[in-house]
XYZ file of C-alpha atoms in Angstrom:
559
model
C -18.398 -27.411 -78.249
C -15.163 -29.195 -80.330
C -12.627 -29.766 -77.946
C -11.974 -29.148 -74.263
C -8.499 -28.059 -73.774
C -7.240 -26.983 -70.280
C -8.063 -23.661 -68.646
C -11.216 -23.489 -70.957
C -13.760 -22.817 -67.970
C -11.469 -19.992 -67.224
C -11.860 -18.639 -70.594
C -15.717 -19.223 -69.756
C -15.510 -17.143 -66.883
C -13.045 -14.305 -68.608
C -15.494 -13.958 -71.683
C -19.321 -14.106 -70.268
C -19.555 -17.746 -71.901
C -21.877 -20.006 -69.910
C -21.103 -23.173 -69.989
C -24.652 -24.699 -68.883
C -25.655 -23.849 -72.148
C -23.378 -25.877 -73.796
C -25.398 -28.609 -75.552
C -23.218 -31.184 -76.790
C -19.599 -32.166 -77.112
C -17.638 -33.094 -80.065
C -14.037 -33.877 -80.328
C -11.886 -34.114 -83.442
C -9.535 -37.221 -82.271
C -9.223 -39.165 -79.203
C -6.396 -37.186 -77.629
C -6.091 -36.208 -74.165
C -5.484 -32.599 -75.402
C -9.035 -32.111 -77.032
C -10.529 -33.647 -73.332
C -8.182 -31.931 -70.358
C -10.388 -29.478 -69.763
C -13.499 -31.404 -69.423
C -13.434 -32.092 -65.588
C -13.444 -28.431 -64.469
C -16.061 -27.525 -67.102
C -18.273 -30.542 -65.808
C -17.992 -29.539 -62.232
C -19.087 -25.655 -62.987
C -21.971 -27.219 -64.933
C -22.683 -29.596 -61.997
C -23.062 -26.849 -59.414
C -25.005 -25.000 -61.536
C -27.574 -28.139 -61.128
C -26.654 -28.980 -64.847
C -26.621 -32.702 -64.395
C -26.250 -34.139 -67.907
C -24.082 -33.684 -70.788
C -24.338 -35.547 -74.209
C -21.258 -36.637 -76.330
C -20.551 -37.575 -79.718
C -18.591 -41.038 -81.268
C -17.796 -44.196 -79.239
C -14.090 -43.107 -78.310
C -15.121 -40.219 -76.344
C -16.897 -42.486 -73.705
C -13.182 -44.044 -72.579
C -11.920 -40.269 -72.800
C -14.860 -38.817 -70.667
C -14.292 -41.583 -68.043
C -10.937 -40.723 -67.641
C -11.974 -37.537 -67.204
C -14.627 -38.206 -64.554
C -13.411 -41.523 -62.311
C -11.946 -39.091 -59.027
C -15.397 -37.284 -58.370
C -18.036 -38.117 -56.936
C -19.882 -35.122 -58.686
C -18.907 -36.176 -61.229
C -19.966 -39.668 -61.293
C -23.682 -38.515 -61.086
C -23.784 -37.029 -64.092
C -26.394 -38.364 -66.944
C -23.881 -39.024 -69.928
C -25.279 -39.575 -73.345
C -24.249 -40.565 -76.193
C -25.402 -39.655 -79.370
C -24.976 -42.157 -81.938
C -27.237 -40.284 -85.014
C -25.042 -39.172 -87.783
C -25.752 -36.429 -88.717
C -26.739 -35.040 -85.686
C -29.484 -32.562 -86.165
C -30.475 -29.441 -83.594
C -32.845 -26.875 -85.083
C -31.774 -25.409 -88.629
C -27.980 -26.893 -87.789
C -26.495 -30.289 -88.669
C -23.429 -32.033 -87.967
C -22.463 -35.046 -90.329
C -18.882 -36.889 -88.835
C -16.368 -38.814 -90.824
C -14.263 -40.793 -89.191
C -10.782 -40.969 -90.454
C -8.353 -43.624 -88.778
C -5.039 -42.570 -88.665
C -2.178 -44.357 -87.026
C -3.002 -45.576 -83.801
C -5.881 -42.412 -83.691
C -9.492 -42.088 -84.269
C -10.169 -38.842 -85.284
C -13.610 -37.271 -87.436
C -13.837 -34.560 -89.901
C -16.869 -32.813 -88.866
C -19.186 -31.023 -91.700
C -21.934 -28.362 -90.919
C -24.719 -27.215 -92.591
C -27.140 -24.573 -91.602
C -30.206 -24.697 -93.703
C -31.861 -22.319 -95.503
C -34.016 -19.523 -93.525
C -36.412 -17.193 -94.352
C -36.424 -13.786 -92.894
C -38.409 -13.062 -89.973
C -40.758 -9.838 -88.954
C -38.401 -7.233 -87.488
C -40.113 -5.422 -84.436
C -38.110 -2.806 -85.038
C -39.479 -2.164 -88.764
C -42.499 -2.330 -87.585
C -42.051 0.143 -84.901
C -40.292 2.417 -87.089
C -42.883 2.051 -90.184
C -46.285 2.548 -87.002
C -47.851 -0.707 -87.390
C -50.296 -1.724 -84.675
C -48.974 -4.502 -82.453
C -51.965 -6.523 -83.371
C -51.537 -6.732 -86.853
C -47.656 -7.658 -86.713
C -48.463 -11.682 -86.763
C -50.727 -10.645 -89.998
C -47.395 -10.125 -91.500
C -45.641 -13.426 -90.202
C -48.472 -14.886 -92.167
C -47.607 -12.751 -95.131
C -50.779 -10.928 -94.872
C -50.001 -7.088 -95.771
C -51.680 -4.206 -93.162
C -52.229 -1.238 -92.664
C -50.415 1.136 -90.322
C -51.886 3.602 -87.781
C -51.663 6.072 -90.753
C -53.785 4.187 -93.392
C -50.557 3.410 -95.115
C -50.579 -0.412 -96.945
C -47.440 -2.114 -95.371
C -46.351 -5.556 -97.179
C -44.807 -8.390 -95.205
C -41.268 -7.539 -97.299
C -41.382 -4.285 -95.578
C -40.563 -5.638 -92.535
C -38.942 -8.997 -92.973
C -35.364 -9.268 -92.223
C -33.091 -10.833 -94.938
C -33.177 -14.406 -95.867
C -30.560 -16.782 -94.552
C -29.266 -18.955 -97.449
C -27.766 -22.564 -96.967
C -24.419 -22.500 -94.661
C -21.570 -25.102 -94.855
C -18.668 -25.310 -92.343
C -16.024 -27.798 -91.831
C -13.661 -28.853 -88.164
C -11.187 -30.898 -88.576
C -7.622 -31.209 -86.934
C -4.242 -32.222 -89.048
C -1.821 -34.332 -88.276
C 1.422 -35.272 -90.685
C -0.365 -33.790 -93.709
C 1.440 -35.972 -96.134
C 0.096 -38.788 -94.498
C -3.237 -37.555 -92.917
C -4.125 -35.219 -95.050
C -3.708 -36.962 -98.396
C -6.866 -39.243 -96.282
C -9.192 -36.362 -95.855
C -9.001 -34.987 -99.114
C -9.277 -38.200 -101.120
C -13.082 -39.029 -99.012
C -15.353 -38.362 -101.907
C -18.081 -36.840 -99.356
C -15.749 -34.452 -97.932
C -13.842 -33.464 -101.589
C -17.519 -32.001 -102.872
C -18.504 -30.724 -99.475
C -15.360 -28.382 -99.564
C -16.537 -26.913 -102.858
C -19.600 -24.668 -100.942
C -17.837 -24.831 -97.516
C -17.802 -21.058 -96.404
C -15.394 -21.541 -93.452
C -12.996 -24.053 -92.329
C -11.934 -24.504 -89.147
C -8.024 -25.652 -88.648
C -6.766 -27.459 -85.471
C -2.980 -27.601 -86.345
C 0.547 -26.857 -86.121
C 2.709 -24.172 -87.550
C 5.103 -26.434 -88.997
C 2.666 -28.544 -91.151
C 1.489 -25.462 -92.645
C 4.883 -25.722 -94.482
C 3.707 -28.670 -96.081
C 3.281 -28.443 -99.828
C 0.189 -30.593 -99.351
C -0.949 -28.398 -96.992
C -0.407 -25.171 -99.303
C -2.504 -26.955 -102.515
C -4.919 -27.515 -100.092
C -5.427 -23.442 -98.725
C -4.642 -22.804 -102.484
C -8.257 -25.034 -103.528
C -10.273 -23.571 -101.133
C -9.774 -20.008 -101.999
C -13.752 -18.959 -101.194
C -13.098 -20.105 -97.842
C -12.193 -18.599 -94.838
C -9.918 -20.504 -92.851
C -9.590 -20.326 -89.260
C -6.311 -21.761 -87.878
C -6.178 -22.697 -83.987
C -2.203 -23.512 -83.740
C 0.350 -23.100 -80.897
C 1.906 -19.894 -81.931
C -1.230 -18.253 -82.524
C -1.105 -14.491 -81.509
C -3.082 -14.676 -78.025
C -3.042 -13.340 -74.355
C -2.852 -14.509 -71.166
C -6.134 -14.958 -68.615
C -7.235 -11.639 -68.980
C -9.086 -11.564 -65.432
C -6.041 -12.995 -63.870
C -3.359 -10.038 -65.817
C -5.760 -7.591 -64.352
C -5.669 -8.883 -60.552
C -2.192 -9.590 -60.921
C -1.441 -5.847 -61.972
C -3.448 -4.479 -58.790
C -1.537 -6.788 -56.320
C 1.762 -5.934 -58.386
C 0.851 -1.760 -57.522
C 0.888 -2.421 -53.906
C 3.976 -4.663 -53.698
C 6.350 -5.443 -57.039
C 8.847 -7.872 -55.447
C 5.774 -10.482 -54.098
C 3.407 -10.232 -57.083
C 5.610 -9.755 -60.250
C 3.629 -8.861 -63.720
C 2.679 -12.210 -65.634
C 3.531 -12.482 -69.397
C 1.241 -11.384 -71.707
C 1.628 -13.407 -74.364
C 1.461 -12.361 -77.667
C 3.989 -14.641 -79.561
C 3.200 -13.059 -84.061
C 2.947 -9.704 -82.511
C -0.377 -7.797 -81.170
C -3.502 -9.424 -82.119
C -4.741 -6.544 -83.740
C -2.767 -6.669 -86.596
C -5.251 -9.602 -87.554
C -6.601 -8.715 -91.015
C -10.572 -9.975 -91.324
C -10.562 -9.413 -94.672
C -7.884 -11.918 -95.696
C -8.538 -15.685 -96.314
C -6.413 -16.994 -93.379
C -6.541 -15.718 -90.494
C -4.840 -16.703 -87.241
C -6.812 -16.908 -84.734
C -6.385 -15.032 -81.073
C -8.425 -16.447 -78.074
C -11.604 -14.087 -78.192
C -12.174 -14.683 -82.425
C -15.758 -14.867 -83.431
C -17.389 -15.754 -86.452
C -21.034 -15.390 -87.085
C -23.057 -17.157 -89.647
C -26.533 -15.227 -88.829
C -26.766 -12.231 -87.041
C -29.142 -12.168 -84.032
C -31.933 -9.260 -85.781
C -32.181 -7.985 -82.029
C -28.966 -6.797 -81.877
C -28.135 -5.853 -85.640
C -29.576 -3.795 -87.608
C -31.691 -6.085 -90.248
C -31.095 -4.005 -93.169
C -27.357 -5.592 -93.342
C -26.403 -8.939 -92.370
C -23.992 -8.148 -90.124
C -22.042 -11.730 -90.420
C -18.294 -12.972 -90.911
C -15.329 -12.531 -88.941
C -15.862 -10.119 -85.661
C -12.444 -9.233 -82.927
C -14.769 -7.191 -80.617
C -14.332 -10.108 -78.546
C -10.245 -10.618 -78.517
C -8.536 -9.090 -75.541
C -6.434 -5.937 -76.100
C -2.866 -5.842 -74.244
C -3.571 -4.752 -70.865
C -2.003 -1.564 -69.283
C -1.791 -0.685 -65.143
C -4.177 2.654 -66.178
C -6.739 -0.039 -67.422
C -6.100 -2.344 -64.378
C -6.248 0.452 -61.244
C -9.641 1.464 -62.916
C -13.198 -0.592 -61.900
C -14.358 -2.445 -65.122
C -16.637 0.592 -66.986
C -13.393 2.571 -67.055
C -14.220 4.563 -64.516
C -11.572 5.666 -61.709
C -11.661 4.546 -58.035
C -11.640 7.714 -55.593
C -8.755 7.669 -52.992
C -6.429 4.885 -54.580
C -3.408 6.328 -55.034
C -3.622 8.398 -51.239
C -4.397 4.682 -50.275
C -0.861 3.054 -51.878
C 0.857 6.214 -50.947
C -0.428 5.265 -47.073
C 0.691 1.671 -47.652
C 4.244 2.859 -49.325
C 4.989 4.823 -46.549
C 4.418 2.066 -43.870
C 6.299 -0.526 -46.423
C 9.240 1.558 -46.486
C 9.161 1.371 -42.245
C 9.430 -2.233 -42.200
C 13.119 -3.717 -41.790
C 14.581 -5.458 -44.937
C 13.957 -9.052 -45.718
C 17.628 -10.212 -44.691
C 16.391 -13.903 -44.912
C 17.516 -16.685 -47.358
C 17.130 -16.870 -51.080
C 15.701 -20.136 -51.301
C 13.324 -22.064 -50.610
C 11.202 -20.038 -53.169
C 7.620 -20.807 -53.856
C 5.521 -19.449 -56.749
C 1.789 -19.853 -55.911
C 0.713 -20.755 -59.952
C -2.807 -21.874 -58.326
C -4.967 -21.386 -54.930
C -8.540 -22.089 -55.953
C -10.870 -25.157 -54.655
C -12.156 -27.239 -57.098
C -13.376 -25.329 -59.820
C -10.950 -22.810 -61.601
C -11.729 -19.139 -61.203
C -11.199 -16.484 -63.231
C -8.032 -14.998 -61.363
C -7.134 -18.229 -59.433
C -5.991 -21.331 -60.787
C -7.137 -24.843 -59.234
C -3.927 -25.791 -56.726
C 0.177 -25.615 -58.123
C 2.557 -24.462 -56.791
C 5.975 -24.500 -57.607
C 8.901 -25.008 -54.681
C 12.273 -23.410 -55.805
C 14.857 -25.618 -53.400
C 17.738 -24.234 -54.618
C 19.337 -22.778 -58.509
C 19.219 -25.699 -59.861
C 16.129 -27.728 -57.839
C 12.047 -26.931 -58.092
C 9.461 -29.569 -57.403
C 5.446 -29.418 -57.510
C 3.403 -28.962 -54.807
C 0.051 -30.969 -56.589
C -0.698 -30.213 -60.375
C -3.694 -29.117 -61.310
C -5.062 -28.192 -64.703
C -3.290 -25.862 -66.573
C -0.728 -25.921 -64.831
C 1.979 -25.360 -67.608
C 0.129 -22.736 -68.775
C 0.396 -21.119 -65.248
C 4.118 -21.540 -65.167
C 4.129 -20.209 -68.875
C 2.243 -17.120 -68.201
C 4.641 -16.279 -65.026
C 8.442 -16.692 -66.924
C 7.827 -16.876 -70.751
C 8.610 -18.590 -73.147
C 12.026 -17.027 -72.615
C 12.387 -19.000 -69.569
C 10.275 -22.095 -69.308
C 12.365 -24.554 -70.484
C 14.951 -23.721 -68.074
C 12.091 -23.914 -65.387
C 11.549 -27.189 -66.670
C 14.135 -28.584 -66.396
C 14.955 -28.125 -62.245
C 11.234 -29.717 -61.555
C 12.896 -33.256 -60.271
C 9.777 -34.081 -58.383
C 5.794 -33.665 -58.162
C 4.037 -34.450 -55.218
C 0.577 -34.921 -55.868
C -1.149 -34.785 -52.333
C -4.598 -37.142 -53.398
C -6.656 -38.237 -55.873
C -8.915 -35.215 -56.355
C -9.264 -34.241 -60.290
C -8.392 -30.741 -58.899
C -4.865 -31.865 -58.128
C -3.480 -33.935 -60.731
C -5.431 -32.734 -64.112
C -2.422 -30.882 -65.228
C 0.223 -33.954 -64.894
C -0.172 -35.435 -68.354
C 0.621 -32.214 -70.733
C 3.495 -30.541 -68.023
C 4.770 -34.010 -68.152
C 4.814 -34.275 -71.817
C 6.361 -31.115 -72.788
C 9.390 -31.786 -70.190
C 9.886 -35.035 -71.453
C 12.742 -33.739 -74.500
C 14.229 -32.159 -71.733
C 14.848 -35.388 -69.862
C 15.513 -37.297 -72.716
C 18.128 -34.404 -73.203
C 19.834 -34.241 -69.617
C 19.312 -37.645 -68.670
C 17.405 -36.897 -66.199
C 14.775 -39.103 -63.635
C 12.065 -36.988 -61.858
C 10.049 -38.600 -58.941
C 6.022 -38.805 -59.097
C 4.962 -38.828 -56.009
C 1.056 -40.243 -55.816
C -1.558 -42.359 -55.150
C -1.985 -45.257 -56.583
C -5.306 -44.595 -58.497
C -3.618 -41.755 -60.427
C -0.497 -43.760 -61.065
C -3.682 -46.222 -62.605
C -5.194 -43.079 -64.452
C -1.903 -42.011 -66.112
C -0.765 -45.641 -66.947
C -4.082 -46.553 -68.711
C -4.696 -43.288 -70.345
C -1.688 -44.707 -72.850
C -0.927 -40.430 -73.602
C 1.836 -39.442 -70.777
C 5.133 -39.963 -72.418
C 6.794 -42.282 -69.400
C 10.306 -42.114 -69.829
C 12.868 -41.301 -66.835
C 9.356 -40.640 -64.666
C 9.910 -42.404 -61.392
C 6.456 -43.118 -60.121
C 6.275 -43.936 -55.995
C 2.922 -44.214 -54.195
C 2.782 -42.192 -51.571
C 2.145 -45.047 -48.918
C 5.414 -46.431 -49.759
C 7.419 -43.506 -49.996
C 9.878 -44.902 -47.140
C 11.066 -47.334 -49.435
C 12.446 -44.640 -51.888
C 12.954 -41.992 -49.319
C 16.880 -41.751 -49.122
C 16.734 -41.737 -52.947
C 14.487 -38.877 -53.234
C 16.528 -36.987 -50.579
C 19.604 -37.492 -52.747
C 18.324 -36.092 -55.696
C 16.842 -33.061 -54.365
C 19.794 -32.478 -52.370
C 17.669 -32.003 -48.895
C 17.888 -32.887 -45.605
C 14.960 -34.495 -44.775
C 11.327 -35.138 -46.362
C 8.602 -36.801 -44.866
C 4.820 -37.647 -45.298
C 2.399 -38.097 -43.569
C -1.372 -39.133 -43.698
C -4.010 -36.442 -43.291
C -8.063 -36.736 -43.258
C -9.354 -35.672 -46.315
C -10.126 -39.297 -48.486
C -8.198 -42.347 -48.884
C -4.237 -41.831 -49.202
C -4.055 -38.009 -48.625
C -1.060 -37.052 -47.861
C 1.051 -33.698 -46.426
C 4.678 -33.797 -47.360
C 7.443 -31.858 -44.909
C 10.557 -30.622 -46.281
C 14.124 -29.512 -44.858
C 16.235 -28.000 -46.758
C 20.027 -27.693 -46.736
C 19.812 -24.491 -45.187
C 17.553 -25.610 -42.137
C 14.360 -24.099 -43.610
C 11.235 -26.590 -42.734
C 8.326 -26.086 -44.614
C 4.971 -28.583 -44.516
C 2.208 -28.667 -47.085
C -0.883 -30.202 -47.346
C -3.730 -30.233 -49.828
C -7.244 -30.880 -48.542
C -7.806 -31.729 -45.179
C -9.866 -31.605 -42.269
C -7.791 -30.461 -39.160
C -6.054 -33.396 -37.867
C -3.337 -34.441 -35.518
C -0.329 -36.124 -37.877
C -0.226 -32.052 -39.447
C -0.235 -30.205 -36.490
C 2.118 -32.780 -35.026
C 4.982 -32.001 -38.169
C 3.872 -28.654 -38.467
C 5.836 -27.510 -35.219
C 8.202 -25.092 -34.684
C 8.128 -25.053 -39.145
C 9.306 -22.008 -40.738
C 6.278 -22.131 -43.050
C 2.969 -23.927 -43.218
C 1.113 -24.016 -46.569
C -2.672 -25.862 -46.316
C -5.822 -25.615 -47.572
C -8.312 -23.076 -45.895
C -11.272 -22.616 -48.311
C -14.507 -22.935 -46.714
C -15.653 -20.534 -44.480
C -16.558 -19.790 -40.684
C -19.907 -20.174 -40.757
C -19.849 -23.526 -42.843
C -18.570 -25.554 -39.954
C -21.232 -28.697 -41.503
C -20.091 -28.580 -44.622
C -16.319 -28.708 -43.853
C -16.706 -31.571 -41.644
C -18.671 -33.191 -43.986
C -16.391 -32.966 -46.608
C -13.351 -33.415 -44.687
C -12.012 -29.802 -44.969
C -10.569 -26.660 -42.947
C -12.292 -23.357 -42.318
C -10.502 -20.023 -42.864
C-alpha cells in the first residue's frame, strides 16, 4: 500500500478490498496526508486478529506513532520496519530513493516485476482431454498424451510468458524545484527509459509547469496515472446508496449527498490515451490472474470495471443483484400517508445539527466514525468531535458550491476525549479553513484534552494560526469568552466516565433551546444531572443489550 489517506478503510469496505492482506506500507513523503488514514485501517486489521504491520524508511516510524499513541489496540501491534532496499516479495521489488526536499523527506519508489514463464493452464488441458495425472508431466516440460492418443507438448498448454515489468510512485511538489531533483538522479533518469507506468501523486496546477510538460513529453511509452484533487471521482458509494433509501422515506431529514464528479462523469476516461486521470475504483494490471482470464490473451493494462457509475434512486430502492424488493412502494405509500397526518414542525430554525458521522471506532461503509456539525444560528456552526474524514463528510453533504461558506461559521470544535476515533479528522479540516481565517480575521476555539493539544502541537503539520486551543479541564477560565463568540447563553462541561478527561458539553442557545452531548460514556450521574428537562440529548449508544460486560468494561452505554 503507498499512502493512507483518510476514509481509505471505507473505500476498503465499498470495494471488497481486505485490508488484512495488506502486506506492507510505503509512503512517498512524511506528510500527515499520506498517514491520516492509518489508525482506522489498523484497528479493522486489529479486530480481524491481524496484529502486525511492517513499514518502510525511518520517517514513517514518528508518523505511525502519531498515528497510534490514543489506543490501546493499537499499541499492541508488532510494528516492523523494513530497512532492505530494495525490498523484495516474490517476483516483485521495490528499490526507494530518497529525495530531500525542503524541510520533507520524501522517496521515489521504482518497481520491477521479473521475468515469468508461463504456467500449465487447467483449462487447456481440460479443453485439449489430458489426464489429470499427466498435467505435472507438462510443468516439467515433458509432452503427453491425451485420453485420445493425441501427442500434447507443454506449449500447448502453457499460458504466455510474463516479460520484465518496471513501475515508478512518486509524488511532486513545486516541480521547478522538486522535480528538476528527481529527474537529474542518474538511477531514476535510465529507470524511466523501460518504466511501463508511472504513478503521479500531484496537483492540477503543477501540471502547468513547463517542467512538468517536458517531463510527460519524455516518457511518451508510459502510462501515467495522475492521483490529484480534481480528479473525476464519487462520493462513498455505500453511503450515496443508504442515503438515497432514507432520502425516499423522508426528503427534508435525509437530503441527497453530492456526488462528486468535479471533470465531468468518470466514464469519459479514455484507457487508451497516455494520461489518464484517475477516478477512485482505477485498476491497472500488470499480469492477469490465468484463472480468471482467458490465457490465450493477456488481458493486462488499464481496467474501469471497478470505478463507480453515478448512482440513480432506481439503482438504490433495488437489493444489490438488481433485483426489485416486493411491497416497497405499498410500504412508503403506508408511511406517506401517516407522514402527511402528523402536525407541521412549527418549531425553530436553529439549532441545526447535521449528523456527518455515527459509527464506533472503526468507519463503516455508510457511517462515518463520530462529527457532527451544530448550526447555532446563520452565521454560527461548531463541531461536535472530529473524526476522520470529516471534511470529506461535510464536502459530500453541501459541495463544493458551499463548503467554504460552511467553513467559515465553524468558530469552535469540541473534541469530547482522546480517542483516535474523535479527533483524526482535526488536522486536514483545520488546514483547509485556515485561508479562510487568515481572510476574515477570524479566532476559532479548540476545545480538548490536553494529549491531543500535545498530538497536534508535535505533529509540526496543523497550520496554527487564529486556533484558540483550551483544555477542556480549564474551560471555566475561557468560558465567558467562548460564550461571546458564539453568541449563546450558556455552555457548560462536564466530566463523564469513559477515560481520563472525557467530557459532555451543554449548550443554550439564544432562543432557549438546551441541547447536551456526549461522546463515549458509561452511564453516569454529572450527564443525567445536565441532561434535565434538555430539549435534546445526543450520546453514544453503541453496544448492545446483551453485552452488559463488555460495556462496563469499556466504560460505555447500551442501546
Amino acid at each position: 500500500m503507498f499512502n493512507c489517506h483518510e476514509g481509505l478503510q471505507r473505500l476498503c469496505y465499498d470495494f471488497g478490498i481486505k485490508s488484512t492482506k495488506i502486506k506492507t506500507f510505503f509512503t512517498t513523503s512524511n506528510h500527515w496526508d499520506n498517514c491520516s488514514g492509518l489508525s482506522s485501517l489498523l484497528l479493522a486489521r486489529y479486530d480481524a486478529n491481524v496484529k502486525d504491520f511492517n513499514y518502510s524508511n525511518e520517517f514513517n516510524h514518528k508518523l505511525i506513532e502519531q498515528c497510534t499513541v490514543f489506543d490501546s489496540k493499537l499499541k499492541r501491534i508488532r510494528f516492523n520496519c523494513l530497512d532492505s532496499n530494495p525490498w523484495n516479495y516474490e517476483d516483485l521489488s521495490i528499490e526507494a530513493i530518497p529525495i530531500d526536499f525542503d524541510s520533507m523527506k520524501t522517496v521515489v519508489y521504482l518497481g520491477t516485476l521479473s521475468p515469468k514463464k508461463g504456467e500449465v493452464s487447467l483449462k487447456k488441458c481440460f479443453d485439449l482431454k489430458v489426464p489429470r495425472e499427466s498435467v505435472s508431466k507438462l510443468g516439467q516440460n515433458q509432452s503427453v498424451l491425451n485420453i485420445e492418443g493425441k501427442l500434447i507438448h507443454p506449449e500447448d498448454v502453457k499460458n504466455f510468458d510474463n516479460p520484465q515489468q518496471n513501475f515508478m510512485i512518486f509524488q511532486c511538489f513545486e516541480p521547478n524545484i522538486y522535480l528538476k531533483q528527481v529527474l537529474n538522479n542518474s538511477l531514476i533518469n535510465r529507470f524511466l527509459k523501460k518504466c511501463e507506468v508511472i504513478v503521479h501523486f500531484t496537483k492540477s496546477r503543477y501540471l502547468k509547469d513547463p517542467l512538468y510538460q517536458d517531463f510527460l513529453a519524455q516518457t511518451p511509452s508510459a502510462k501515467h496515472l495522475l492521483i490529484k484533487e480534481t480528479n473525476p471521482s464519487l462520493s462513498n458509494r455505500s453511503s450515496c446508496r443508504f442515503q438515497f433509501q432514507l432520502n425516499h422515506l423522508d426528503s427534508k431529514l435525509f437530503p441527497l449527498l453530492q456526488q462528486r464528479s468535479l471533470n465531468g462523469n468518470q466514464t469519459e476516461i479514455n484507457p487508451n490515451q497516455p494520461i489518464i486521470e484517475c477516478a477512485t475504483g482505477t485498476k491497472y494490471i500488470f499480469r492477469s490472474n490465468p484463472a480468471a482470464f482467458d490465457s490465450s490473451d493477456p488481458s493486462h493494462g488499464l481496467s474501469l470495471e471497478r470505478v463507480p457509475k453515478q448512482l440513480t434512486l432506481n439503482d438504490a430502492l433495488r437489493y444489490n443483484d438488481g433485483s426489485e424488493r416486493d411491497g416497497l412502494e405499498e410500504s412508503v405509500k403506508n408511511l406517506r400517508a401517516k407522514q402527511s397526518s402528523l402536525p407541521a414542525n412549527v418549531g425553530p430554525k436553529f439549532p441545526e445539527f447535521v449528523f456527518l458521522g455515527t459509527a464506533s471506532s472503526i468507519s463503516l461503509p455508510i457511517r462515518n466514525v463520530p462529527v457532527i456539525l451544530s448550526n447555532l444560528d446563520v452565521k454560527t456552526s461548531i463541531l461536535l468531535d472530529c473524526g476522520e474524514n470529516a471534511y470529506h463528510q461535510l464536502l459530500n453533504f453541501y459541495g463544493h458550491e458551499k463548503i467554504d461558506q460552511v467553513l467559515a461559521k465553524i468558530k469552535m470544535i469540541f473534541i469530547s476525549h482522546h480517542h483516535s476515533d474523535h479527533h483524526m479528522g482535526i488536522i486536514k479540516l483545520l488546514n483547509k479553513q485556515s485561508q479562510i481565517r487568515k481572510k476574515l480575521c477570524q479566532n476559532v476555539w479548540i476545545i480538548l484534552p490536553y494529549v491531543v493539544y500535545s498530538f497536534l502541537s508535535k505533529s509540526k503539520f496543523l497550520n496554527t494560526d487564529r486556533l484558540r486551543f483550551v483544555f477542556n479541564n480549564r474551560f471555566e477560565q475561557y468560558k465567558s469568552a467562548i460564550i461571546k463568540d458564539l453568541r449563546v447563553k450558556k455552555i457548560d462541561l462536564i466530566p463523564v466516565k469513559h477515560c481520563a478527561f472525557a467530557y459532555g458539553l451543554a449548550i443554550t442557545s439564544n432562543n432557549n433551546f438546551r441541547y447536551v452531548y456526549s461522546g463515549d460514556t458509561e452511564p453516569c450521574d454529572s450527564l443525567v444531572e445536565i441532561g434535565k428537562n434538555c430539549d435534546l440529548l445526543i450520546h453514544e449508544a453503541t453496544v448492545e443489550d446483551s453485552l452488559l460486560k463488555f460495556a462496563r468494561t469499556n466504560f460505555h452505554s447500551r442501546k
